[in-house]
Short mmCIF file of C-alpha atoms and ligand atoms in Angstrom, two decimals:
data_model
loop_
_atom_site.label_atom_id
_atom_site.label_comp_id
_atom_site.label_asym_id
_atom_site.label_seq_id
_atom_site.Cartn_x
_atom_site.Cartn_y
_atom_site.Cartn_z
CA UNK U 623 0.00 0.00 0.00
CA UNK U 624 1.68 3.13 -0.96
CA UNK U 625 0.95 6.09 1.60
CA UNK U 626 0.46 9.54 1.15
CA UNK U 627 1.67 12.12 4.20
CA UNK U 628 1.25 15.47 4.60
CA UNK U 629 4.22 17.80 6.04
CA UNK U 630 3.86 21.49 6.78
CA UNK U 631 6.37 24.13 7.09
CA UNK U 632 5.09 26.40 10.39
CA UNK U 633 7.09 28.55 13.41
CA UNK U 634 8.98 25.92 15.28
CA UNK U 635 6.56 25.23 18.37
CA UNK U 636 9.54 26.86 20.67
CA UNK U 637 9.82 29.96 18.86
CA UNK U 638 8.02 32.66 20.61
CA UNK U 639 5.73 34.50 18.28
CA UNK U 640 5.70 38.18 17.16
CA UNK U 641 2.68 39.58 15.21
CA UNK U 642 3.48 42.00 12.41
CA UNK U 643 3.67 45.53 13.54
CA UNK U 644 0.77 46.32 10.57
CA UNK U 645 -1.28 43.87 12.62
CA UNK U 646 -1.73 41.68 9.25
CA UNK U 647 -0.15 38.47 10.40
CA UNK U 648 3.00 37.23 12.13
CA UNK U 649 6.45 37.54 11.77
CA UNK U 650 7.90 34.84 9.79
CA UNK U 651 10.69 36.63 8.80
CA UNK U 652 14.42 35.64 10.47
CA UNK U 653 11.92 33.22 12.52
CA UNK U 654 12.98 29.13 13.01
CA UNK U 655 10.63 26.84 11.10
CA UNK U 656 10.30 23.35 11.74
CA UNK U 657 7.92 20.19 10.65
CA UNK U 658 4.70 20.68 12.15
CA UNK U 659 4.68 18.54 14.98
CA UNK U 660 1.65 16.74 14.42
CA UNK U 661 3.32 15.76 10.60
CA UNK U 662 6.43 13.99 12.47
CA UNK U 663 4.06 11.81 14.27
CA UNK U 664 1.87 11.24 10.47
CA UNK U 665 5.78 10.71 9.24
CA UNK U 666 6.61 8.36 11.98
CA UNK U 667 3.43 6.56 11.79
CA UNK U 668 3.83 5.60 8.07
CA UNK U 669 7.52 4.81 8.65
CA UNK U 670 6.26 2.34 10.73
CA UNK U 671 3.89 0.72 9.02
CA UNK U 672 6.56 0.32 5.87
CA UNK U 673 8.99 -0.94 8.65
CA UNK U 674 6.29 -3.72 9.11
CA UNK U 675 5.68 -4.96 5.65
CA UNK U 676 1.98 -3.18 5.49
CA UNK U 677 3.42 0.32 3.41
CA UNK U 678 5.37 -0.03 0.10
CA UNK U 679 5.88 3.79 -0.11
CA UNK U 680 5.54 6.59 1.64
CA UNK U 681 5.11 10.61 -0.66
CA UNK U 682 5.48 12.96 1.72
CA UNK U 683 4.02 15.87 0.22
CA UNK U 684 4.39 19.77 1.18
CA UNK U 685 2.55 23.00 -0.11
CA UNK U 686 4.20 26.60 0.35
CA UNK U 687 7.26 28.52 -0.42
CA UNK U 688 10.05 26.65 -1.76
CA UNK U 689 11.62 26.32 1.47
CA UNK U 690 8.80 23.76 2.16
CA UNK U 691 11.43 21.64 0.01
CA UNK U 692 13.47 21.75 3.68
CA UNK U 693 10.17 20.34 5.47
CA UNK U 694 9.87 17.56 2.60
CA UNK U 695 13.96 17.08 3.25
CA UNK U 696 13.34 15.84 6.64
CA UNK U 697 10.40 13.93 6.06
CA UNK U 698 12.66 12.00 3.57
CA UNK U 699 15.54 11.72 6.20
CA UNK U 700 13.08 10.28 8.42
CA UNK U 701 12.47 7.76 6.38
CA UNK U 702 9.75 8.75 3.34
CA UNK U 703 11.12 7.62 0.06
CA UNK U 704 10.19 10.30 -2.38
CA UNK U 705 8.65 14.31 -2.03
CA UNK U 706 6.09 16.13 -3.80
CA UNK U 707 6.37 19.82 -3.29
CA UNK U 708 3.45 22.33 -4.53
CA UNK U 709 4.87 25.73 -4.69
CA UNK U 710 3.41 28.75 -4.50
CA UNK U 711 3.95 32.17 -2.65
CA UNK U 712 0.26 32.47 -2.30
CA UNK U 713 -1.32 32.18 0.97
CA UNK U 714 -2.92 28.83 1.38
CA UNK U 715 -5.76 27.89 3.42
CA UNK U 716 -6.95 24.44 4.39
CA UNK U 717 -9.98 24.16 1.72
CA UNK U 718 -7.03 25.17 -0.93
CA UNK U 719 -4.49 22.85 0.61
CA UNK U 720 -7.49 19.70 0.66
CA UNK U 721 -8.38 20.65 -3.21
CA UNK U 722 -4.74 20.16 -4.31
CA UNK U 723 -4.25 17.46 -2.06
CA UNK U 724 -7.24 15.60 -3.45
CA UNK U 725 -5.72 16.39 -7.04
CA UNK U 726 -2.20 14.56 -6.49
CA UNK U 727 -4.49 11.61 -4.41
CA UNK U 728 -5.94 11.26 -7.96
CA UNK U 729 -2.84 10.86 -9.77
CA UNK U 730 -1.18 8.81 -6.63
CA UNK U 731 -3.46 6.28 -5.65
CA UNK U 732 -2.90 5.77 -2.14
CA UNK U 733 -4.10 3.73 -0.03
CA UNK U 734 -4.03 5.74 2.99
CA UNK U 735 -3.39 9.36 3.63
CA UNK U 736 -1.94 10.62 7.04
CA UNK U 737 -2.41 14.01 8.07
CA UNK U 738 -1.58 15.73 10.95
CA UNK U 739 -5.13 16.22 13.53
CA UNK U 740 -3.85 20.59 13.18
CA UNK U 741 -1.48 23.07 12.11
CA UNK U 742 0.05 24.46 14.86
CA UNK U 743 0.12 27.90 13.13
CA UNK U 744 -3.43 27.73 11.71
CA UNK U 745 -4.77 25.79 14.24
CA UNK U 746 -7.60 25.04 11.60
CA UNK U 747 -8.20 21.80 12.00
CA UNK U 748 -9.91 21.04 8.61
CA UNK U 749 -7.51 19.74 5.92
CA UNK U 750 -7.83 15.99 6.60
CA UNK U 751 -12.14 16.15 7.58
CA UNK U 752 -12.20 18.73 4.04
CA UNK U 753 -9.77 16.18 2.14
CA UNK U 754 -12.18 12.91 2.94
CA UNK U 755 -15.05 14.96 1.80
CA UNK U 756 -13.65 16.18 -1.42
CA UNK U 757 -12.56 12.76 -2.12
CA UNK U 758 -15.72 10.59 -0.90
CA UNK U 759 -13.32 8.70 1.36
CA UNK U 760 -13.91 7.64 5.41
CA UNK U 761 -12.19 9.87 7.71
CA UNK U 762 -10.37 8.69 11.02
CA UNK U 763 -9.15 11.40 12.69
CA UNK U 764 -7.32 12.27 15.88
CA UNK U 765 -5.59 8.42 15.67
CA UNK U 766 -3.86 7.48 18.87
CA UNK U 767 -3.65 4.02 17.72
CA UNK U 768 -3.36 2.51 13.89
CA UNK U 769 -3.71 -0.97 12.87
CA UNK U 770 -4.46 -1.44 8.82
CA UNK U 771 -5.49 -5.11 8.48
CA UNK U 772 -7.44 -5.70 5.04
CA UNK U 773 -9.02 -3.57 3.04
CA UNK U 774 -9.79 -1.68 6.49
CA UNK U 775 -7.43 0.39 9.20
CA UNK U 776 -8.90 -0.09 13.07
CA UNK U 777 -7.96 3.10 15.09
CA UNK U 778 -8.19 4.38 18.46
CA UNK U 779 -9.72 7.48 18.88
CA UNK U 780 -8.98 10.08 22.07
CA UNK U 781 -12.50 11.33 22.65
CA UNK U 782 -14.01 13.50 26.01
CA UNK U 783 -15.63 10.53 27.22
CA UNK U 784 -12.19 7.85 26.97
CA UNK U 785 -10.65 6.00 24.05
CA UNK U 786 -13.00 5.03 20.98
CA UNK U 787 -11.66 2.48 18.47
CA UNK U 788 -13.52 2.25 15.12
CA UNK U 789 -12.93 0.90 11.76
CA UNK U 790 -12.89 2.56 8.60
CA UNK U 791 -12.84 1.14 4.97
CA UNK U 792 -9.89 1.82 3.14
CA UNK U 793 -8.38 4.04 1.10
CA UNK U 794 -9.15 6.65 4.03
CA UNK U 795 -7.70 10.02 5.54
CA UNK U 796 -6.18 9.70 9.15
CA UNK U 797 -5.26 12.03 11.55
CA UNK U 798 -2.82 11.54 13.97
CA UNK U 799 -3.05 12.37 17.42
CA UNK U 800 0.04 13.33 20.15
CA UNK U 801 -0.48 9.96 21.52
CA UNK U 802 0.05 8.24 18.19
CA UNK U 803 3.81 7.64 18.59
CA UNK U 804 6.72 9.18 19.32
CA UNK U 805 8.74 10.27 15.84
CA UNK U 806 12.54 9.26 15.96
CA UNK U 807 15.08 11.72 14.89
CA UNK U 808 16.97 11.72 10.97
CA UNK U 809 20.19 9.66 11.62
CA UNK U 810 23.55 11.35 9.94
CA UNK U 811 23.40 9.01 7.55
CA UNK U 812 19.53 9.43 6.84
CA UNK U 813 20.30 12.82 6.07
CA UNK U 814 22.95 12.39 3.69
CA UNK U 815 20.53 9.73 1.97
CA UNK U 816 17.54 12.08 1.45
CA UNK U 817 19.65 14.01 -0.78
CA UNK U 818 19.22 12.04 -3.17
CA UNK U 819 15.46 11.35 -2.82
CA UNK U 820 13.42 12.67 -5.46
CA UNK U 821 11.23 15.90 -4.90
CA UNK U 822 8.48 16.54 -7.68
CA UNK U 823 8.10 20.54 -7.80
CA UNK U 824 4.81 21.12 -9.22
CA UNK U 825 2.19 24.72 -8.81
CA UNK U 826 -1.45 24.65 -8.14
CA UNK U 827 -1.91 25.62 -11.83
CA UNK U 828 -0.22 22.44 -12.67
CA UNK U 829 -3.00 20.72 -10.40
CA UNK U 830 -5.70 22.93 -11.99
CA UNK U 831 -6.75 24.62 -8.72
CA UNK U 832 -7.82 27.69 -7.77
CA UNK U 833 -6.27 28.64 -4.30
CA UNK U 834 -7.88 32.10 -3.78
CA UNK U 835 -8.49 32.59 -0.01
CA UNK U 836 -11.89 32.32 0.87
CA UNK U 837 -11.50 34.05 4.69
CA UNK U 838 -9.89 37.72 4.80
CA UNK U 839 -7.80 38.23 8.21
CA UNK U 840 -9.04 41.49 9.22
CA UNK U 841 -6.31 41.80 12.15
CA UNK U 842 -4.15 39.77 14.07
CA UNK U 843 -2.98 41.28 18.01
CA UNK U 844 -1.10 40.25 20.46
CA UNK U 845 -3.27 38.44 23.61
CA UNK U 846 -3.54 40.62 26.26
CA UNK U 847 -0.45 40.75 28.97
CA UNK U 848 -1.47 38.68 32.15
CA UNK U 849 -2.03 40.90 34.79
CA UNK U 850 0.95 40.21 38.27
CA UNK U 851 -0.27 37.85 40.94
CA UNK U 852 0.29 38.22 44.19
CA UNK U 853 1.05 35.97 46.93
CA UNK U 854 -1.10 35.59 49.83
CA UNK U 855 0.50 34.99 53.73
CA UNK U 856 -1.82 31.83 54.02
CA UNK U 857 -4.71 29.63 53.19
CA UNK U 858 -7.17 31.86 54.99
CA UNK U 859 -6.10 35.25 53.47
CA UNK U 860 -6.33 33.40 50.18
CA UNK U 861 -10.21 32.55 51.21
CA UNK U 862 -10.88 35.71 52.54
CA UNK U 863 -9.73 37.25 48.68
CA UNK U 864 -11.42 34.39 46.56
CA UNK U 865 -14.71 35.77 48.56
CA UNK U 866 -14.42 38.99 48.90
CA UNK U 867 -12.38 40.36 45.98
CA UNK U 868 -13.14 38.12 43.19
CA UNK U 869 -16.30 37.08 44.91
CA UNK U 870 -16.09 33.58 43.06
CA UNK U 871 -16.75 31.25 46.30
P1 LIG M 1330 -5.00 22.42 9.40
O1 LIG M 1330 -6.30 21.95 8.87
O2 LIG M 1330 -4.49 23.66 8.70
O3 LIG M 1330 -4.97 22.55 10.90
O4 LIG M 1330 -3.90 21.30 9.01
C1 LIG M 1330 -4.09 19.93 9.31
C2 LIG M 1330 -3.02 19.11 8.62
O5 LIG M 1330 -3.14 19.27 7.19
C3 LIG M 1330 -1.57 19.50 8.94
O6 LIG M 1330 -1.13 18.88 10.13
C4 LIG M 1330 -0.85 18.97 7.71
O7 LIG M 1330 -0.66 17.56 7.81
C5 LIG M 1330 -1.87 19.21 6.59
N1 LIG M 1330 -1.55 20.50 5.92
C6 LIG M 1330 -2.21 21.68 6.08
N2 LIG M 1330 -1.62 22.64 5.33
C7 LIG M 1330 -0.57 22.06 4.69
C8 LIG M 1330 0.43 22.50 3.78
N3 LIG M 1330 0.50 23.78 3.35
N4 LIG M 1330 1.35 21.60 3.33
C9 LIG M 1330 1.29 20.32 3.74
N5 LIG M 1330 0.38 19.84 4.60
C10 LIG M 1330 -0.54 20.69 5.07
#
């Protein structure tokens, strides 16, 4: 089964964010961009299953500036075997990104496709549920637990209520969860392998999709600066403030 994985380029999740001083985004300039986390563990997940006889090949595939060549770069060190990269410059958002995903799944044939559950820079949390829509295929998402047996993958789900396992038919779109695994680290020698790996550089034109944004960001702030606390000389001063100041007991 040949598997198709997702890999974003976003702020590395350590990297403290600045917003724009025009208030129309944030700084991504100078700024340390890694993998989206979730993608390692999609990465990781699909490494796996080729490590256990039940993936033939894994496309990692990447949409963005060229530099989202780096992203596919790593995904390959990890372990994919070849990259797909859709440039553009333009500003993509996750209905765009699921319509030119759903165009390469055409040409592809996967069996499975493994997305990560959110972008940490979006935080959308739509490309994989907008992907199995486009496509007609069963979704499983938030996966903290994959087993593909045949012609269907059994997951574990994290809901509110405990852990949920269903099936789903395949070919299907999974997302993973933080749960899912723990993604290893490109050897030295991994590295200097994915050099040679193949990237594809295609554009959305290529695809035949229009990626116009469909949501305008009127303004992006900074969250509001949390106010001192103060410490209290003991439990009962503490009381005495929780009911008379902020009056919530
Ligand atoms: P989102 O719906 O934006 O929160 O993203 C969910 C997942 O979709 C991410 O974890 C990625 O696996 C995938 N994805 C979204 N945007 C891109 C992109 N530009 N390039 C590659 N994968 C993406």
């Amino acid at each position: 089964m040949k598997i198709l994985i997702t890999v974003k380029r976003v702020i590395d999740f350590n990297v403290k964010i600045r917003v724009k001083s025009d208030n129309s985004g944030v700084e991504t300039a100078n700024v340390k961009m890694s993998m989206n986390p979730f993608d390692e563990i999609a990465v990781e997940e699909a490494i796996r299953l080729k490590e256990a006889g039940i993936a033939t090949e894994l496309v990692a595939v990447s949409m963005g500036t060229a530099q989202s060549s780096e992203t596919i770069r790593t995904a390959l060190a990890m372990g994919a075997d070849r990259g797909i990269l859709v440039e553009t410059d333009a500003e993509l958002q996750p209905l765009a990104v699921a319509k030119l995903l759903k165009a390469i799944v055409e040409k592809e044939n996967p069996g499975m496709v493994i997305v990560g559950k959110q972008a940490i820079d979006d935080d959308a949390n739509q490309t994989g549920q907008m992907l199995a829509a486009l496509l007609g295929w069963p979704q499983g998402t938030f996966a903290s637990k994959l087993e593909p047996g045949d012609g269907k993958a059994t997951l574990v789900r994290e809901v509110d209520d405990g852990l949920q396992t269903i099936t789903v038919n395949l070919p299907a779109v999974i997302s993973t969860d933080l749960r899912l695994n723990e993604p290893r680290y490109a050897s030295l020698p991994n590295i200097m392998k994915a050099k040679k790996k193949p990237i594809d550089v295609i554009s959305p034109d290529d695809l035949g999709v229009d990626v116009s944004p469909r949501i305008e960001t009127i303004k992006v702030v900074e969250p509001p600066k949390r106010e001192a606390g103060e410490i209290v000389a003991d439990a009962a001063a503490l009381v005495d403030k929780l009911r008379n100041e902020a009056k919530v007991i």
